[in-house]
Coordinates of C-alpha atoms and ligand atoms in Angstrom, one line a residue:
M141 CA -1.3 0.6 -1.0
E142 CA -3.9 -2.1 -1.7
L143 CA -4.5 -3.5 -5.2
V144 CA -7.1 -6.0 -6.2
L145 CA -6.6 -8.2 -9.3
A146 CA -9.8 -8.3 -11.4
T147 CA -9.3 -11.8 -12.7
Q148 CA -10.3 -15.3 -11.6
N149 CA -7.6 -16.8 -13.8
L150 CA -5.0 -18.4 -11.4
D151 CA -2.3 -18.5 -14.1
K152 CA -2.6 -14.7 -14.7
I153 CA -2.7 -14.1 -10.9
K154 CA 0.6 -15.9 -10.7
E155 CA 2.3 -13.9 -13.4
I156 CA 1.0 -10.5 -12.0
K157 CA 2.1 -11.3 -8.4
D158 CA 5.5 -12.3 -9.7
T159 CA 6.0 -9.0 -11.5
F160 CA 4.7 -6.9 -8.5
K161 CA 6.7 -8.9 -5.9
N162 CA 8.8 -6.0 -4.5
L163 CA 6.5 -3.1 -4.9
G164 CA 5.2 -3.0 -1.3
L165 CA 1.7 -3.5 -2.5
K166 CA -1.0 -5.5 -0.6
I167 CA -2.4 -7.7 -3.4
F168 CA -6.0 -9.0 -3.1
T169 CA -7.5 -11.6 -5.4
F170 CA -11.0 -13.0 -5.8
K171 CA -10.1 -15.5 -3.1
D172 CA -10.2 -12.8 -0.4
F173 CA -13.8 -12.0 -1.0
S174 CA -16.9 -14.1 -0.2
Y175 CA -18.5 -13.0 -3.4
F176 CA -16.6 -11.7 -6.6
P177 CA -18.6 -10.6 -9.6
S178 CA -17.7 -12.3 -12.9
I179 CA -17.8 -9.7 -15.6
E180 CA -19.1 -10.3 -19.1
E181 CA -16.4 -9.3 -21.7
D182 CA -18.9 -7.8 -24.1
K183 CA -16.9 -4.9 -25.4
E184 CA -15.4 -4.7 -28.9
T185 CA -11.8 -4.0 -28.0
P186 CA -9.5 -5.4 -25.3
Y187 CA -9.0 -1.8 -24.2
D188 CA -12.6 -1.4 -23.3
N189 CA -12.9 -4.9 -21.8
A190 CA -9.9 -4.4 -19.5
L191 CA -11.3 -1.0 -18.5
K192 CA -14.8 -2.4 -17.8
K193 CA -13.3 -5.2 -15.6
A194 CA -11.0 -2.8 -13.6
R195 CA -13.8 -0.2 -13.1
T196 CA -16.4 -2.8 -12.0
I197 CA -14.1 -4.5 -9.5
A198 CA -12.7 -1.3 -8.1
R199 CA -16.2 -0.1 -7.4
F200 CA -17.2 -3.4 -5.9
T201 CA -14.2 -3.7 -3.7
G202 CA -13.5 -0.1 -2.9
K203 CA -9.8 -0.7 -3.8
I204 CA -7.7 0.1 -6.8
A205 CA -8.2 -2.7 -9.3
L206 CA -6.1 -4.0 -12.2
A207 CA -7.5 -6.0 -15.0
D208 CA -5.9 -7.5 -18.1
D209 CA -7.4 -8.5 -21.4
S210 CA -5.0 -10.2 -23.7
G211 CA -5.2 -12.0 -26.9
L212 CA -3.3 -13.7 -29.7
E213 CA -3.4 -12.1 -33.1
V214 CA -2.5 -14.3 -36.1
E215 CA -1.7 -12.5 -39.2
V216 CA -2.9 -14.9 -41.8
L217 CA -6.2 -15.3 -39.8
G218 CA -6.8 -11.5 -40.1
G219 CA -5.9 -10.9 -36.4
A220 CA -8.1 -13.7 -35.1
P221 CA -8.6 -15.1 -32.5
G222 CA -8.0 -11.6 -30.9
I223 CA -10.7 -10.7 -28.3
F224 CA -12.1 -14.2 -28.7
S225 CA -8.8 -15.8 -27.7
H226 CA -10.0 -17.6 -24.6
R227 CA -13.2 -18.9 -26.1
F228 CA -11.9 -19.5 -29.6
A229 CA -12.9 -23.1 -29.8
G230 CA -16.2 -22.6 -27.9
E231 CA -17.5 -21.0 -24.7
K232 CA -16.1 -23.8 -22.4
A233 CA -13.1 -24.5 -24.5
S234 CA -9.8 -25.7 -22.8
Y235 CA -6.4 -24.3 -23.6
E236 CA -5.7 -27.5 -25.5
D237 CA -9.0 -27.1 -27.6
N238 CA -8.0 -23.6 -28.5
N239 CA -4.5 -24.6 -29.6
R240 CA -5.8 -27.4 -31.7
K241 CA -8.2 -25.1 -33.5
I242 CA -5.3 -22.7 -34.4
L243 CA -3.2 -25.7 -35.6
S244 CA -6.0 -26.9 -37.8
L245 CA -6.7 -23.5 -39.3
L246 CA -3.0 -23.0 -40.0
E247 CA -2.5 -26.5 -41.6
G248 CA -0.2 -26.4 -44.5
I249 CA 1.0 -22.8 -44.0
P250 CA 4.7 -22.7 -43.8
L251 CA 6.6 -21.4 -40.7
D252 CA 7.6 -18.1 -42.1
E253 CA 4.0 -17.2 -42.9
R254 CA 2.8 -18.0 -39.4
K255 CA 3.5 -14.6 -37.9
A256 CA 1.6 -13.7 -34.8
A257 CA 1.6 -11.3 -31.8
F258 CA 0.3 -11.5 -28.3
R259 CA -1.3 -8.2 -27.2
C260 CA -2.0 -7.4 -23.6
L261 CA -4.0 -4.4 -22.4
I262 CA -3.9 -3.6 -18.6
A263 CA -6.4 -1.3 -17.0
I264 CA -6.0 0.2 -13.6
S265 CA -8.9 2.0 -12.0
D266 CA -9.8 3.4 -8.6
G267 CA -13.5 3.2 -9.7
G268 CA -13.7 6.9 -10.0
S269 CA -11.7 9.5 -11.9
K270 CA -8.4 7.8 -11.7
E271 CA -7.8 5.3 -14.5
K272 CA -5.1 4.3 -17.0
V273 CA -4.8 1.7 -19.7
V274 CA -1.3 0.4 -20.8
E275 CA -0.4 -2.0 -23.6
G276 CA 2.3 -4.7 -24.1
I277 CA 3.0 -6.5 -27.4
C278 CA 5.1 -9.5 -28.0
K279 CA 5.8 -10.6 -31.6
G280 CA 6.6 -14.1 -32.7
R281 CA 5.1 -17.0 -34.7
I282 CA 2.9 -20.0 -34.3
L283 CA 4.8 -23.3 -34.5
Q284 CA 3.5 -26.5 -36.2
E285 CA 3.2 -28.4 -32.9
M286 CA 2.8 -27.7 -29.2
R287 CA 6.0 -27.5 -27.2
G288 CA 6.4 -27.3 -23.5
E289 CA 4.4 -27.8 -20.4
K290 CA 4.7 -24.4 -18.6
G291 CA 2.7 -21.3 -19.0
F292 CA -0.9 -21.4 -20.1
G293 CA -3.2 -20.5 -23.0
Y294 CA -1.5 -20.5 -26.4
D295 CA 2.0 -20.6 -24.8
P296 CA 2.9 -24.0 -26.2
L297 CA 2.4 -22.8 -29.8
F298 CA 3.9 -19.4 -29.5
Q299 CA 7.6 -18.8 -30.2
P300 CA 8.7 -15.2 -29.5
E301 CA 10.9 -13.5 -32.0
G302 CA 14.6 -14.1 -31.4
F303 CA 14.0 -17.2 -29.3
T304 CA 14.1 -20.9 -30.0
K305 CA 11.8 -21.9 -27.1
T306 CA 8.1 -21.4 -26.9
F307 CA 6.6 -19.5 -24.0
A308 CA 5.6 -22.9 -22.5
Q309 CA 9.3 -23.9 -22.5
M310 CA 10.3 -20.9 -20.5
S311 CA 10.4 -20.3 -16.8
L312 CA 8.0 -17.7 -15.4
K313 CA 10.9 -15.3 -15.0
E314 CA 12.1 -15.8 -18.5
K315 CA 8.6 -15.3 -19.9
N316 CA 7.7 -12.2 -17.9
K317 CA 10.9 -10.5 -19.1
I318 CA 9.7 -10.5 -22.7
S319 CA 6.1 -11.3 -22.8
H320 CA 3.2 -9.0 -23.7
R321 CA 1.8 -9.2 -20.1
G322 CA 5.3 -8.7 -18.6
K323 CA 5.7 -5.5 -20.8
A324 CA 2.3 -4.2 -19.9
L325 CA 2.8 -4.9 -16.2
K326 CA 6.0 -3.1 -16.1
K327 CA 4.1 0.0 -17.5
A328 CA 1.3 -0.6 -15.0
R329 CA 3.9 -0.8 -12.2
K330 CA 5.2 2.7 -13.1
V331 CA 1.6 4.1 -13.0
L332 CA 1.0 2.4 -9.6
E333 CA 4.3 3.8 -8.3
E334 CA 3.2 7.2 -9.2
W335 CA -0.3 6.8 -7.7
T336 CA 1.3 5.3 -4.5
N337 CA 3.9 8.0 -4.1
T338 CA 3.1 8.6 -0.5
T339 CA 5.3 11.0 1.5
V340 CA 5.4 10.1 5.2
I341 CA 6.1 12.8 7.7
G342 CA 7.0 11.9 11.3
L343 CA 5.5 14.7 13.5
T344 CA 7.1 14.9 16.9
G345 CA 7.6 17.1 19.9
N346 CA 7.3 17.0 23.5
I347 CA 4.1 16.9 25.6
G348 CA 2.0 20.0 25.2
S349 CA 4.1 21.4 22.3
G350 CA 1.1 21.3 20.0
K351 CA 1.6 18.1 17.9
T352 CA -2.1 17.3 17.9
T353 CA -3.0 20.8 17.0
V354 CA -0.5 20.8 14.1
A355 CA -1.7 17.4 13.0
R356 CA -5.2 18.6 12.9
M357 CA -4.2 21.6 10.6
F358 CA -2.5 19.2 8.2
K359 CA -5.5 17.0 8.2
E360 CA -7.7 20.0 7.2
L361 CA -5.3 20.4 4.2
G362 CA -5.8 16.8 3.1
A363 CA -3.2 14.7 5.0
E364 CA -4.0 11.4 6.6
I365 CA -3.0 11.2 10.3
I366 CA -1.8 8.1 12.1
E367 CA -1.7 8.6 15.8
A368 CA 0.8 6.5 17.6
D369 CA -0.8 7.1 21.0
K370 CA -4.2 5.9 19.7
I371 CA -2.5 2.7 18.4
G372 CA -0.9 2.2 21.8
H373 CA -4.3 2.7 23.5
D374 CA -6.0 0.2 21.3
L375 CA -3.2 -2.3 21.7
I376 CA -3.4 -2.5 25.5
K377 CA -7.0 -3.6 25.1
K378 CA -6.0 -6.8 23.2
V379 CA -6.1 -9.9 25.2
E380 CA -2.6 -11.0 24.7
V381 CA -1.0 -7.6 25.3
K382 CA -3.1 -7.1 28.4
K383 CA -2.1 -10.4 29.8
N384 CA 1.6 -9.6 29.2
L385 CA 1.3 -6.2 30.9
I386 CA -0.4 -7.7 33.9
R387 CA 2.3 -10.4 34.2
T388 CA 5.0 -7.7 34.0
F389 CA 3.5 -4.9 36.2
G390 CA 1.0 -6.7 38.4
S391 CA -2.8 -6.4 38.6
S392 CA -2.6 -3.0 40.3
I393 CA -2.6 -1.5 36.8
L394 CA -6.3 -2.6 36.4
D395 CA -9.4 -0.5 37.1
E396 CA -12.5 -1.7 38.7
K397 CA -13.7 -3.1 35.3
K398 CA -10.5 -5.1 35.0
E399 CA -9.3 -3.0 32.2
I400 CA -5.9 -1.5 32.1
E401 CA -5.9 2.0 33.5
R402 CA -3.3 4.0 31.6
R403 CA -2.8 6.5 34.3
K404 CA -2.0 3.8 36.8
L405 CA 0.5 2.2 34.4
G406 CA 2.0 5.7 33.7
R407 CA 2.6 6.3 37.4
I408 CA 4.6 3.1 37.6
V409 CA 6.8 3.5 34.5
F410 CA 7.4 7.3 34.5
K411 CA 9.3 7.2 37.7
N412 CA 11.2 4.0 37.0
K413 CA 13.5 3.8 34.0
K414 CA 13.8 0.0 33.9
K415 CA 10.1 -0.4 34.1
L416 CA 9.6 2.1 31.3
E417 CA 12.1 0.2 29.2
K418 CA 10.1 -3.0 29.9
L419 CA 6.9 -1.4 28.8
N420 CA 8.6 -0.1 25.7
Q421 CA 10.0 -3.5 24.8
I422 CA 6.5 -4.8 24.9
L423 CA 4.6 -2.1 23.1
H424 CA 7.0 -0.4 20.7
P425 CA 7.5 -3.3 18.3
L426 CA 3.8 -3.8 18.1
I427 CA 3.1 -0.1 17.5
F428 CA 5.8 0.0 14.9
A429 CA 4.2 -3.0 13.1
E430 CA 0.8 -1.3 13.2
I431 CA 2.1 2.0 11.8
K432 CA 3.9 0.1 9.0
K433 CA 0.6 -1.7 8.1
K434 CA -1.3 1.6 8.1
I435 CA 1.3 3.2 5.8
A436 CA 1.2 0.2 3.4
S437 CA -2.6 0.4 3.1
T438 CA -3.0 4.1 2.7
Q439 CA -4.0 5.8 -0.5
A440 CA -3.2 9.3 0.7
R441 CA -0.4 11.3 -0.8
I442 CA 0.8 12.7 2.6
V443 CA 0.7 10.8 5.7
I444 CA 1.5 12.3 9.1
I445 CA 2.6 10.0 11.9
D446 CA 1.9 11.9 15.2
A447 CA 4.3 10.4 17.7
A448 CA 5.9 12.1 20.7
I449 CA 8.6 9.4 20.9
L450 CA 9.1 9.0 17.1
L451 CA 12.9 9.5 17.4
E452 CA 13.5 7.7 20.7
A453 CA 11.6 4.6 19.6
G454 CA 13.3 4.5 16.2
W455 CA 10.0 4.8 14.3
N456 CA 11.6 7.5 12.1
S457 CA 12.9 4.7 10.0
L458 CA 9.4 4.7 8.6
V459 CA 9.3 8.3 7.5
D460 CA 10.6 10.4 4.7
K461 CA 10.9 13.6 6.8
V462 CA 10.8 14.6 10.4
L463 CA 8.8 17.6 11.5
V464 CA 9.3 18.9 15.0
V465 CA 6.9 21.1 16.8
S466 CA 8.6 23.2 19.4
T467 CA 7.4 25.6 22.1
S468 CA 8.7 27.5 25.0
Y469 CA 9.0 25.8 28.4
E470 CA 6.5 28.3 29.9
A471 CA 3.9 27.9 27.2
Q472 CA 4.4 24.1 27.3
L473 CA 3.7 23.9 31.1
K474 CA 0.8 26.3 30.9
R475 CA -0.8 24.4 28.1
I476 CA -0.4 21.0 29.8
K477 CA -1.8 22.3 33.0
E478 CA -4.8 23.8 31.3
S479 CA -5.5 20.9 29.0
T480 CA -4.8 17.7 31.1
R481 CA -5.5 16.4 34.6
F482 CA -1.9 15.4 35.1
S483 CA -0.3 16.4 38.5
S484 CA 3.0 18.4 38.4
E485 CA 4.8 15.2 39.3
E486 CA 3.3 13.3 36.4
I487 CA 4.1 16.1 34.0
E488 CA 7.7 16.0 35.2
G489 CA 8.0 12.3 34.7
I490 CA 6.5 12.4 31.2
M491 CA 8.8 15.3 30.2
Q492 CA 11.9 13.4 31.4
A493 CA 10.8 10.2 29.5
Q494 CA 10.4 12.2 26.3
G495 CA 13.9 13.6 26.3
P496 CA 15.0 17.2 25.7
Q497 CA 13.4 19.3 22.9
D498 CA 16.7 20.5 21.6
K499 CA 17.8 17.0 20.6
K500 CA 14.6 16.6 18.6
I501 CA 15.1 19.9 16.8
Q502 CA 18.6 18.8 15.7
R503 CA 17.1 16.0 13.8
A504 CA 14.2 18.0 12.3
D505 CA 13.8 18.5 8.5
F506 CA 11.0 20.9 9.3
L507 CA 10.4 23.0 12.4
I508 CA 7.2 24.6 13.5
R509 CA 7.6 27.0 16.4
N510 CA 4.3 26.9 18.2
E511 CA 4.9 29.6 20.7
G512 CA 2.6 32.3 19.5
S513 CA -1.0 32.4 18.3
L514 CA -2.7 29.5 16.5
K515 CA -2.8 31.7 13.4
E516 CA 1.0 32.0 13.4
T517 CA 1.2 28.2 13.7
K518 CA -1.3 27.7 10.9
R519 CA 0.8 30.0 8.6
Q520 CA 3.9 27.8 9.2
V521 CA 1.9 24.6 8.5
E522 CA 0.6 26.1 5.2
Q523 CA 4.0 27.2 4.2
I524 CA 5.3 23.6 4.6
W525 CA 2.4 22.2 2.9
E526 CA 2.6 24.6 -0.1
K527 CA 6.3 24.8 -0.5
E528 CA 7.9 21.6 0.8
L529 CA 5.4 18.8 0.2
P530 CA 4.1 17.2 -3.1
K531 CA 0.6 18.3 -3.9
P532 CA -2.1 15.9 -2.8
G533 CA -4.5 14.7 -5.4
L534 CA -4.6 12.5 -8.4
N535 CA -2.2 12.1 -11.3
Ligands
ATP798 P1 0.4 15.7 24.0 O1 1.7 15.3 23.9 O2 -0.1 15.9 25.4 O3 -0.6 15.0 23.1 P2 0.4 17.9 22.1 O4 1.8 18.1 21.7 O5 -0.3 17.0 21.1 O6 0.3 17.3 23.5 P3 -1.7 19.7 21.8 O7 -2.7 18.8 22.4 O8 -1.8 20.1 20.4 O9 -0.3 19.3 22.2 O10 -1.8 21.1 22.6 C1 -1.9 21.1 24.0 C2 -2.9 22.2 24.4 O11 -2.4 23.5 24.0 C3 -4.2 22.0 23.7 O12 -5.3 22.3 24.6 C4 -4.1 23.0 22.5 O13 -5.4 23.5 22.2 C5 -3.3 24.1 23.2 N1 -2.5 24.8 22.2 C6 -1.7 24.3 21.3 N2 -1.0 25.2 20.6 C7 -1.6 26.4 21.0 C8 -1.3 27.8 20.6 N3 -0.5 28.1 19.6 N4 -2.0 28.7 21.3 C9 -2.9 28.4 22.2 N5 -3.1 27.2 22.6 C10 -2.5 26.2 22.0

């Protein structure tokens, strides 16, 4: 899944990226866009400011956006600077200016009366109906002088409860474990994990078994389909891949427009095991990488990978469940002859390359027998969708 951070503050970006390191998210920042709106924080609460930023950026980028609004609340100052934290000493104030202003306001106040808390509100929004705000608080006190070079903002003045160091004396890892933002981000991470809970189904079966037909039925119910064949077809048009294939199989695989003709390539590889292996060595890792990329960037709850050679190529390592579409040999032959221009010899070659149906069935979590009418097949698809898969839609 893709996530865009609705902030232009590089220090915050660093902290957020560190917390979301292993979540499998593709994180975008303002640097990935030629224009990125800067949003006026004109709301009265950090809750509303965070939500405004996340909604605006989600709508602008078309991606799920995460925004934070954090502030320091000092007890003897009645909760100030609060929502004015980053501009406490003026619109263009530096971190140092803000820290100095706090120090001067607290002059003469003893340590045990300098109680303070950092509060962080994080909003996540898809720009539409899906949004959530979470909060993290870190209690502590304001010291009488600045200590430490790390962190940012009021970190050199803030000593969290139970610690002798200030935030600015801690490593990013130490700080993220206990900080307001670290706590809020952990909650946000949970929300994102729920939102991104994609179930990936590998749909396989031999030629003419009805994979495409079954995939279409799942699509009508709301699944996203990734077609391995289509990825392969697009890949062989890429300059580098094309060059590699011509080097390996000769220019006889080209048509009159000097493009690779899949049928010509097929005739070579489907009757020669070694050549088929060579082709697979070139294309399979690239197709694998592309499928992986597509899974990472999807926002769908159910993704179906339609791939005749899912198991043989080892792409099943990318899926949660394997769904096999089977059919009788007679129905298979009849359908292929009716729906393709392949000769009997070509069909034979492809069927051999795809391996026996029984072996696929043994590895199936779900099986759809597509031997009868389309209505019967649809009934089986609906049964799996209703009973076996998580419901699509929003949390
Ligand atoms: P390939 O591996 O060639 O892509 P496939 O497994 O995706 O094949 P489909 O394209 O879904 O198979 O089906 C092959 C042909 O059989 C299509 O023309 C399709 O409309 C037809 N077909 C599939 N299932 C049925 C069925 N239950 N009844 C009648 N026709 C069917």
